[in-house]
Amino acid sequence: MKVDIPNDGGYNMCKAIEDIKNDGKLEGKREGKREGKREGKREGKCETLYELTRDGIITKEIAANKLNITAEKFEKDMKAYFAK
């Protein structure tokens, strides 16, 4: 953490705690953005694989392998996707 606590004979602990809290919030926001980007990419990949499978271009086994899930899970997820 990078929190400057002045050494002027007295510590402003309220300010230090507030700075720590704010740093945590910023880091949480950054992590959320990174996670959102990863999730968005995975979601797009899933949609593409669902459509390729539906169109008979690839098998559900191949698609499931690309997502590191079972073919049964892929089929269930694909049915839910197209039921929307």
mmCIF file with all atom_site columns, C-alpha atoms in Angstrom:
data_model
loop_
_atom_site.group_PDB
_atom_site.id
_atom_site.type_symbol
_atom_site.label_atom_id
_atom_site.label_alt_id
_atom_site.label_comp_id
_atom_site.label_asym_id
_atom_site.label_entity_id
_atom_site.label_seq_id
_atom_site.pdbx_PDB_ins_code
_atom_site.Cartn_x
_atom_site.Cartn_y
_atom_site.Cartn_z
_atom_site.occupancy
_atom_site.B_iso_or_equiv
_atom_site.pdbx_formal_charge
_atom_site.auth_seq_id
_atom_site.auth_comp_id
_atom_site.auth_asym_id
_atom_site.auth_atom_id
_atom_site.pdbx_PDB_model_num
ATOM 1  C CA . MET A 1 1  ? 0.000   0.000   0.000   1.00 0.00 ? 1  MET A CA 1
ATOM 2  C CA . LYS A 1 2  ? 1.181   3.455   -0.598  1.00 0.00 ? 2  LYS A CA 1
ATOM 3  C CA . VAL A 1 3  ? -0.092  5.574   2.226   1.00 0.00 ? 3  VAL A CA 1
ATOM 4  C CA . ASP A 1 4  ? 1.916   8.554   3.348   1.00 0.00 ? 4  ASP A CA 1
ATOM 5  C CA . ILE A 1 5  ? 1.624   9.154   7.067   1.00 0.00 ? 5  ILE A CA 1
ATOM 6  C CA . PRO A 1 6  ? 3.465   12.342  7.918   1.00 0.00 ? 6  PRO A CA 1
ATOM 7  C CA . ASN A 1 7  ? 5.923   12.081  10.757  1.00 0.00 ? 7  ASN A CA 1
ATOM 8  C CA . ASP A 1 8  ? 5.241   15.493  12.221  1.00 0.00 ? 8  ASP A CA 1
ATOM 9  C CA . GLY A 1 9  ? 4.862   14.359  15.799  1.00 0.00 ? 9  GLY A CA 1
ATOM 10 C CA . GLY A 1 10 ? 1.255   13.311  15.380  1.00 0.00 ? 10 GLY A CA 1
ATOM 11 C CA . TYR A 1 11 ? -0.450  10.844  13.115  1.00 0.00 ? 11 TYR A CA 1
ATOM 12 C CA . ASN A 1 12 ? -3.731  11.512  11.424  1.00 0.00 ? 12 ASN A CA 1
ATOM 13 C CA . MET A 1 13 ? -5.054  7.966   11.727  1.00 0.00 ? 13 MET A CA 1
ATOM 14 C CA . CYS A 1 14 ? -8.467  8.892   10.350  1.00 0.00 ? 14 CYS A CA 1
ATOM 15 C CA . LYS A 1 15 ? -6.808  10.177  7.171   1.00 0.00 ? 15 LYS A CA 1
ATOM 16 C CA . ALA A 1 16 ? -4.584  7.098   6.946   1.00 0.00 ? 16 ALA A CA 1
ATOM 17 C CA . ILE A 1 17 ? -7.565  4.748   7.308   1.00 0.00 ? 17 ILE A CA 1
ATOM 18 C CA . GLU A 1 18 ? -9.529  6.736   4.735   1.00 0.00 ? 18 GLU A CA 1
ATOM 19 C CA . ASP A 1 19 ? -6.586  6.541   2.303   1.00 0.00 ? 19 ASP A CA 1
ATOM 20 C CA . ILE A 1 20 ? -6.318  2.768   2.798   1.00 0.00 ? 20 ILE A CA 1
ATOM 21 C CA . LYS A 1 21 ? -10.061 2.390   2.225   1.00 0.00 ? 21 LYS A CA 1
ATOM 22 C CA . ASN A 1 22 ? -9.931  4.490   -0.951  1.00 0.00 ? 22 ASN A CA 1
ATOM 23 C CA . ASP A 1 23 ? -6.947  2.521   -2.277  1.00 0.00 ? 23 ASP A CA 1
ATOM 24 C CA . GLY A 1 24 ? -8.928  -0.683  -1.715  1.00 0.00 ? 24 GLY A CA 1
ATOM 25 C CA . LYS A 1 25 ? -11.929 0.690   -3.583  1.00 0.00 ? 25 LYS A CA 1
ATOM 26 C CA . LEU A 1 26 ? -9.776  1.701   -6.547  1.00 0.00 ? 26 LEU A CA 1
ATOM 27 C CA . GLU A 1 27 ? -8.098  -1.704  -6.669  1.00 0.00 ? 27 GLU A CA 1
ATOM 28 C CA . GLY A 1 28 ? -11.524 -3.370  -6.504  1.00 0.00 ? 28 GLY A CA 1
ATOM 29 C CA . LYS A 1 29 ? -12.763 -1.296  -9.420  1.00 0.00 ? 29 LYS A CA 1
ATOM 30 C CA . ARG A 1 30 ? -9.677  -2.168  -11.467 1.00 0.00 ? 30 ARG A CA 1
ATOM 31 C CA . GLU A 1 31 ? -10.091 -5.870  -10.717 1.00 0.00 ? 31 GLU A CA 1
ATOM 32 C CA . GLY A 1 32 ? -13.784 -5.676  -11.623 1.00 0.00 ? 32 GLY A CA 1
ATOM 33 C CA . LYS A 1 33 ? -12.953 -4.117  -14.974 1.00 0.00 ? 33 LYS A CA 1
ATOM 34 C CA . ARG A 1 34 ? -10.355 -6.808  -15.699 1.00 0.00 ? 34 ARG A CA 1
ATOM 35 C CA . GLU A 1 35 ? -12.814 -9.541  -14.706 1.00 0.00 ? 35 GLU A CA 1
ATOM 36 C CA . GLY A 1 36 ? -15.561 -7.970  -16.820 1.00 0.00 ? 36 GLY A CA 1
ATOM 37 C CA . LYS A 1 37 ? -13.338 -7.950  -19.880 1.00 0.00 ? 37 LYS A CA 1
ATOM 38 C CA . ARG A 1 38 ? -12.462 -11.611 -19.388 1.00 0.00 ? 38 ARG A CA 1
ATOM 39 C CA . GLU A 1 39 ? -16.110 -12.543 -18.836 1.00 0.00 ? 39 GLU A CA 1
ATOM 40 C CA . GLY A 1 40 ? -17.168 -10.576 -21.913 1.00 0.00 ? 40 GLY A CA 1
ATOM 41 C CA . LYS A 1 41 ? -14.650 -12.424 -24.053 1.00 0.00 ? 41 LYS A CA 1
ATOM 42 C CA . ARG A 1 42 ? -15.822 -15.782 -22.701 1.00 0.00 ? 42 ARG A CA 1
ATOM 43 C CA . GLU A 1 43 ? -19.459 -14.853 -23.285 1.00 0.00 ? 43 GLU A CA 1
ATOM 44 C CA . GLY A 1 44 ? -18.713 -13.937 -26.882 1.00 0.00 ? 44 GLY A CA 1
ATOM 45 C CA . LYS A 1 45 ? -16.780 -17.152 -27.353 1.00 0.00 ? 45 LYS A CA 1
ATOM 46 C CA . CYS A 1 46 ? -19.719 -19.163 -25.960 1.00 0.00 ? 46 CYS A CA 1
ATOM 47 C CA . GLU A 1 47 ? -22.175 -17.463 -28.299 1.00 0.00 ? 47 GLU A CA 1
ATOM 48 C CA . THR A 1 48 ? -19.974 -18.183 -31.296 1.00 0.00 ? 48 THR A CA 1
ATOM 49 C CA . LEU A 1 49 ? -19.566 -21.830 -30.321 1.00 0.00 ? 49 LEU A CA 1
ATOM 50 C CA . TYR A 1 50 ? -23.326 -22.215 -29.733 1.00 0.00 ? 50 TYR A CA 1
ATOM 51 C CA . GLU A 1 51 ? -24.061 -20.862 -33.193 1.00 0.00 ? 51 GLU A CA 1
ATOM 52 C CA . LEU A 1 52 ? -21.394 -22.966 -34.897 1.00 0.00 ? 52 LEU A CA 1
ATOM 53 C CA . THR A 1 53 ? -22.761 -26.052 -33.172 1.00 0.00 ? 53 THR A CA 1
ATOM 54 C CA . ARG A 1 54 ? -26.372 -25.214 -34.012 1.00 0.00 ? 54 ARG A CA 1
ATOM 55 C CA . ASP A 1 55 ? -25.404 -24.713 -37.659 1.00 0.00 ? 55 ASP A CA 1
ATOM 56 C CA . GLY A 1 56 ? -23.636 -28.100 -37.730 1.00 0.00 ? 56 GLY A CA 1
ATOM 57 C CA . ILE A 1 57 ? -20.212 -26.647 -38.406 1.00 0.00 ? 57 ILE A CA 1
ATOM 58 C CA . ILE A 1 58 ? -18.671 -28.147 -35.267 1.00 0.00 ? 58 ILE A CA 1
ATOM 59 C CA . THR A 1 59 ? -19.805 -30.809 -32.808 1.00 0.00 ? 59 THR A CA 1
ATOM 60 C CA . LYS A 1 60 ? -20.873 -30.109 -29.254 1.00 0.00 ? 60 LYS A CA 1
ATOM 61 C CA . GLU A 1 61 ? -17.874 -32.179 -28.100 1.00 0.00 ? 61 GLU A CA 1
ATOM 62 C CA . ILE A 1 62 ? -15.448 -29.901 -29.936 1.00 0.00 ? 62 ILE A CA 1
ATOM 63 C CA . ALA A 1 63 ? -17.185 -26.793 -28.621 1.00 0.00 ? 63 ALA A CA 1
ATOM 64 C CA . ALA A 1 64 ? -17.243 -28.138 -25.061 1.00 0.00 ? 64 ALA A CA 1
ATOM 65 C CA . ASN A 1 65 ? -13.547 -28.941 -25.288 1.00 0.00 ? 65 ASN A CA 1
ATOM 66 C CA . LYS A 1 66 ? -12.806 -25.333 -26.284 1.00 0.00 ? 66 LYS A CA 1
ATOM 67 C CA . LEU A 1 67 ? -14.598 -24.169 -23.108 1.00 0.00 ? 67 LEU A CA 1
ATOM 68 C CA . ASN A 1 68 ? -13.121 -26.889 -20.884 1.00 0.00 ? 68 ASN A CA 1
ATOM 69 C CA . ILE A 1 69 ? -16.563 -28.213 -19.925 1.00 0.00 ? 69 ILE A CA 1
ATOM 70 C CA . THR A 1 70 ? -18.426 -31.463 -20.573 1.00 0.00 ? 70 THR A CA 1
ATOM 71 C CA . ALA A 1 71 ? -20.483 -31.948 -23.702 1.00 0.00 ? 71 ALA A CA 1
ATOM 72 C CA . GLU A 1 72 ? -23.557 -32.374 -21.498 1.00 0.00 ? 72 GLU A CA 1
ATOM 73 C CA . LYS A 1 73 ? -22.957 -29.023 -19.783 1.00 0.00 ? 73 LYS A CA 1
ATOM 74 C CA . PHE A 1 74 ? -22.358 -27.368 -23.137 1.00 0.00 ? 74 PHE A CA 1
ATOM 75 C CA . GLU A 1 75 ? -25.615 -28.758 -24.524 1.00 0.00 ? 75 GLU A CA 1
ATOM 76 C CA . LYS A 1 76 ? -27.546 -27.605 -21.446 1.00 0.00 ? 76 LYS A CA 1
ATOM 77 C CA . ASP A 1 77 ? -26.011 -24.110 -21.632 1.00 0.00 ? 77 ASP A CA 1
ATOM 78 C CA . MET A 1 78 ? -26.664 -23.902 -25.362 1.00 0.00 ? 78 MET A CA 1
ATOM 79 C CA . LYS A 1 79 ? -30.337 -24.821 -24.913 1.00 0.00 ? 79 LYS A CA 1
ATOM 80 C CA . ALA A 1 80 ? -30.686 -22.139 -22.243 1.00 0.00 ? 80 ALA A CA 1
ATOM 81 C CA . TYR A 1 81 ? -28.979 -19.592 -24.525 1.00 0.00 ? 81 TYR A CA 1
ATOM 82 C CA . PHE A 1 82 ? -31.355 -20.224 -27.438 1.00 0.00 ? 82 PHE A CA 1
ATOM 83 C CA . ALA A 1 83 ? -34.395 -20.335 -25.141 1.00 0.00 ? 83 ALA A CA 1
ATOM 84 C CA . LYS A 1 84 ? -33.921 -16.643 -24.322 1.00 0.00 ? 84 LYS A CA 1
#
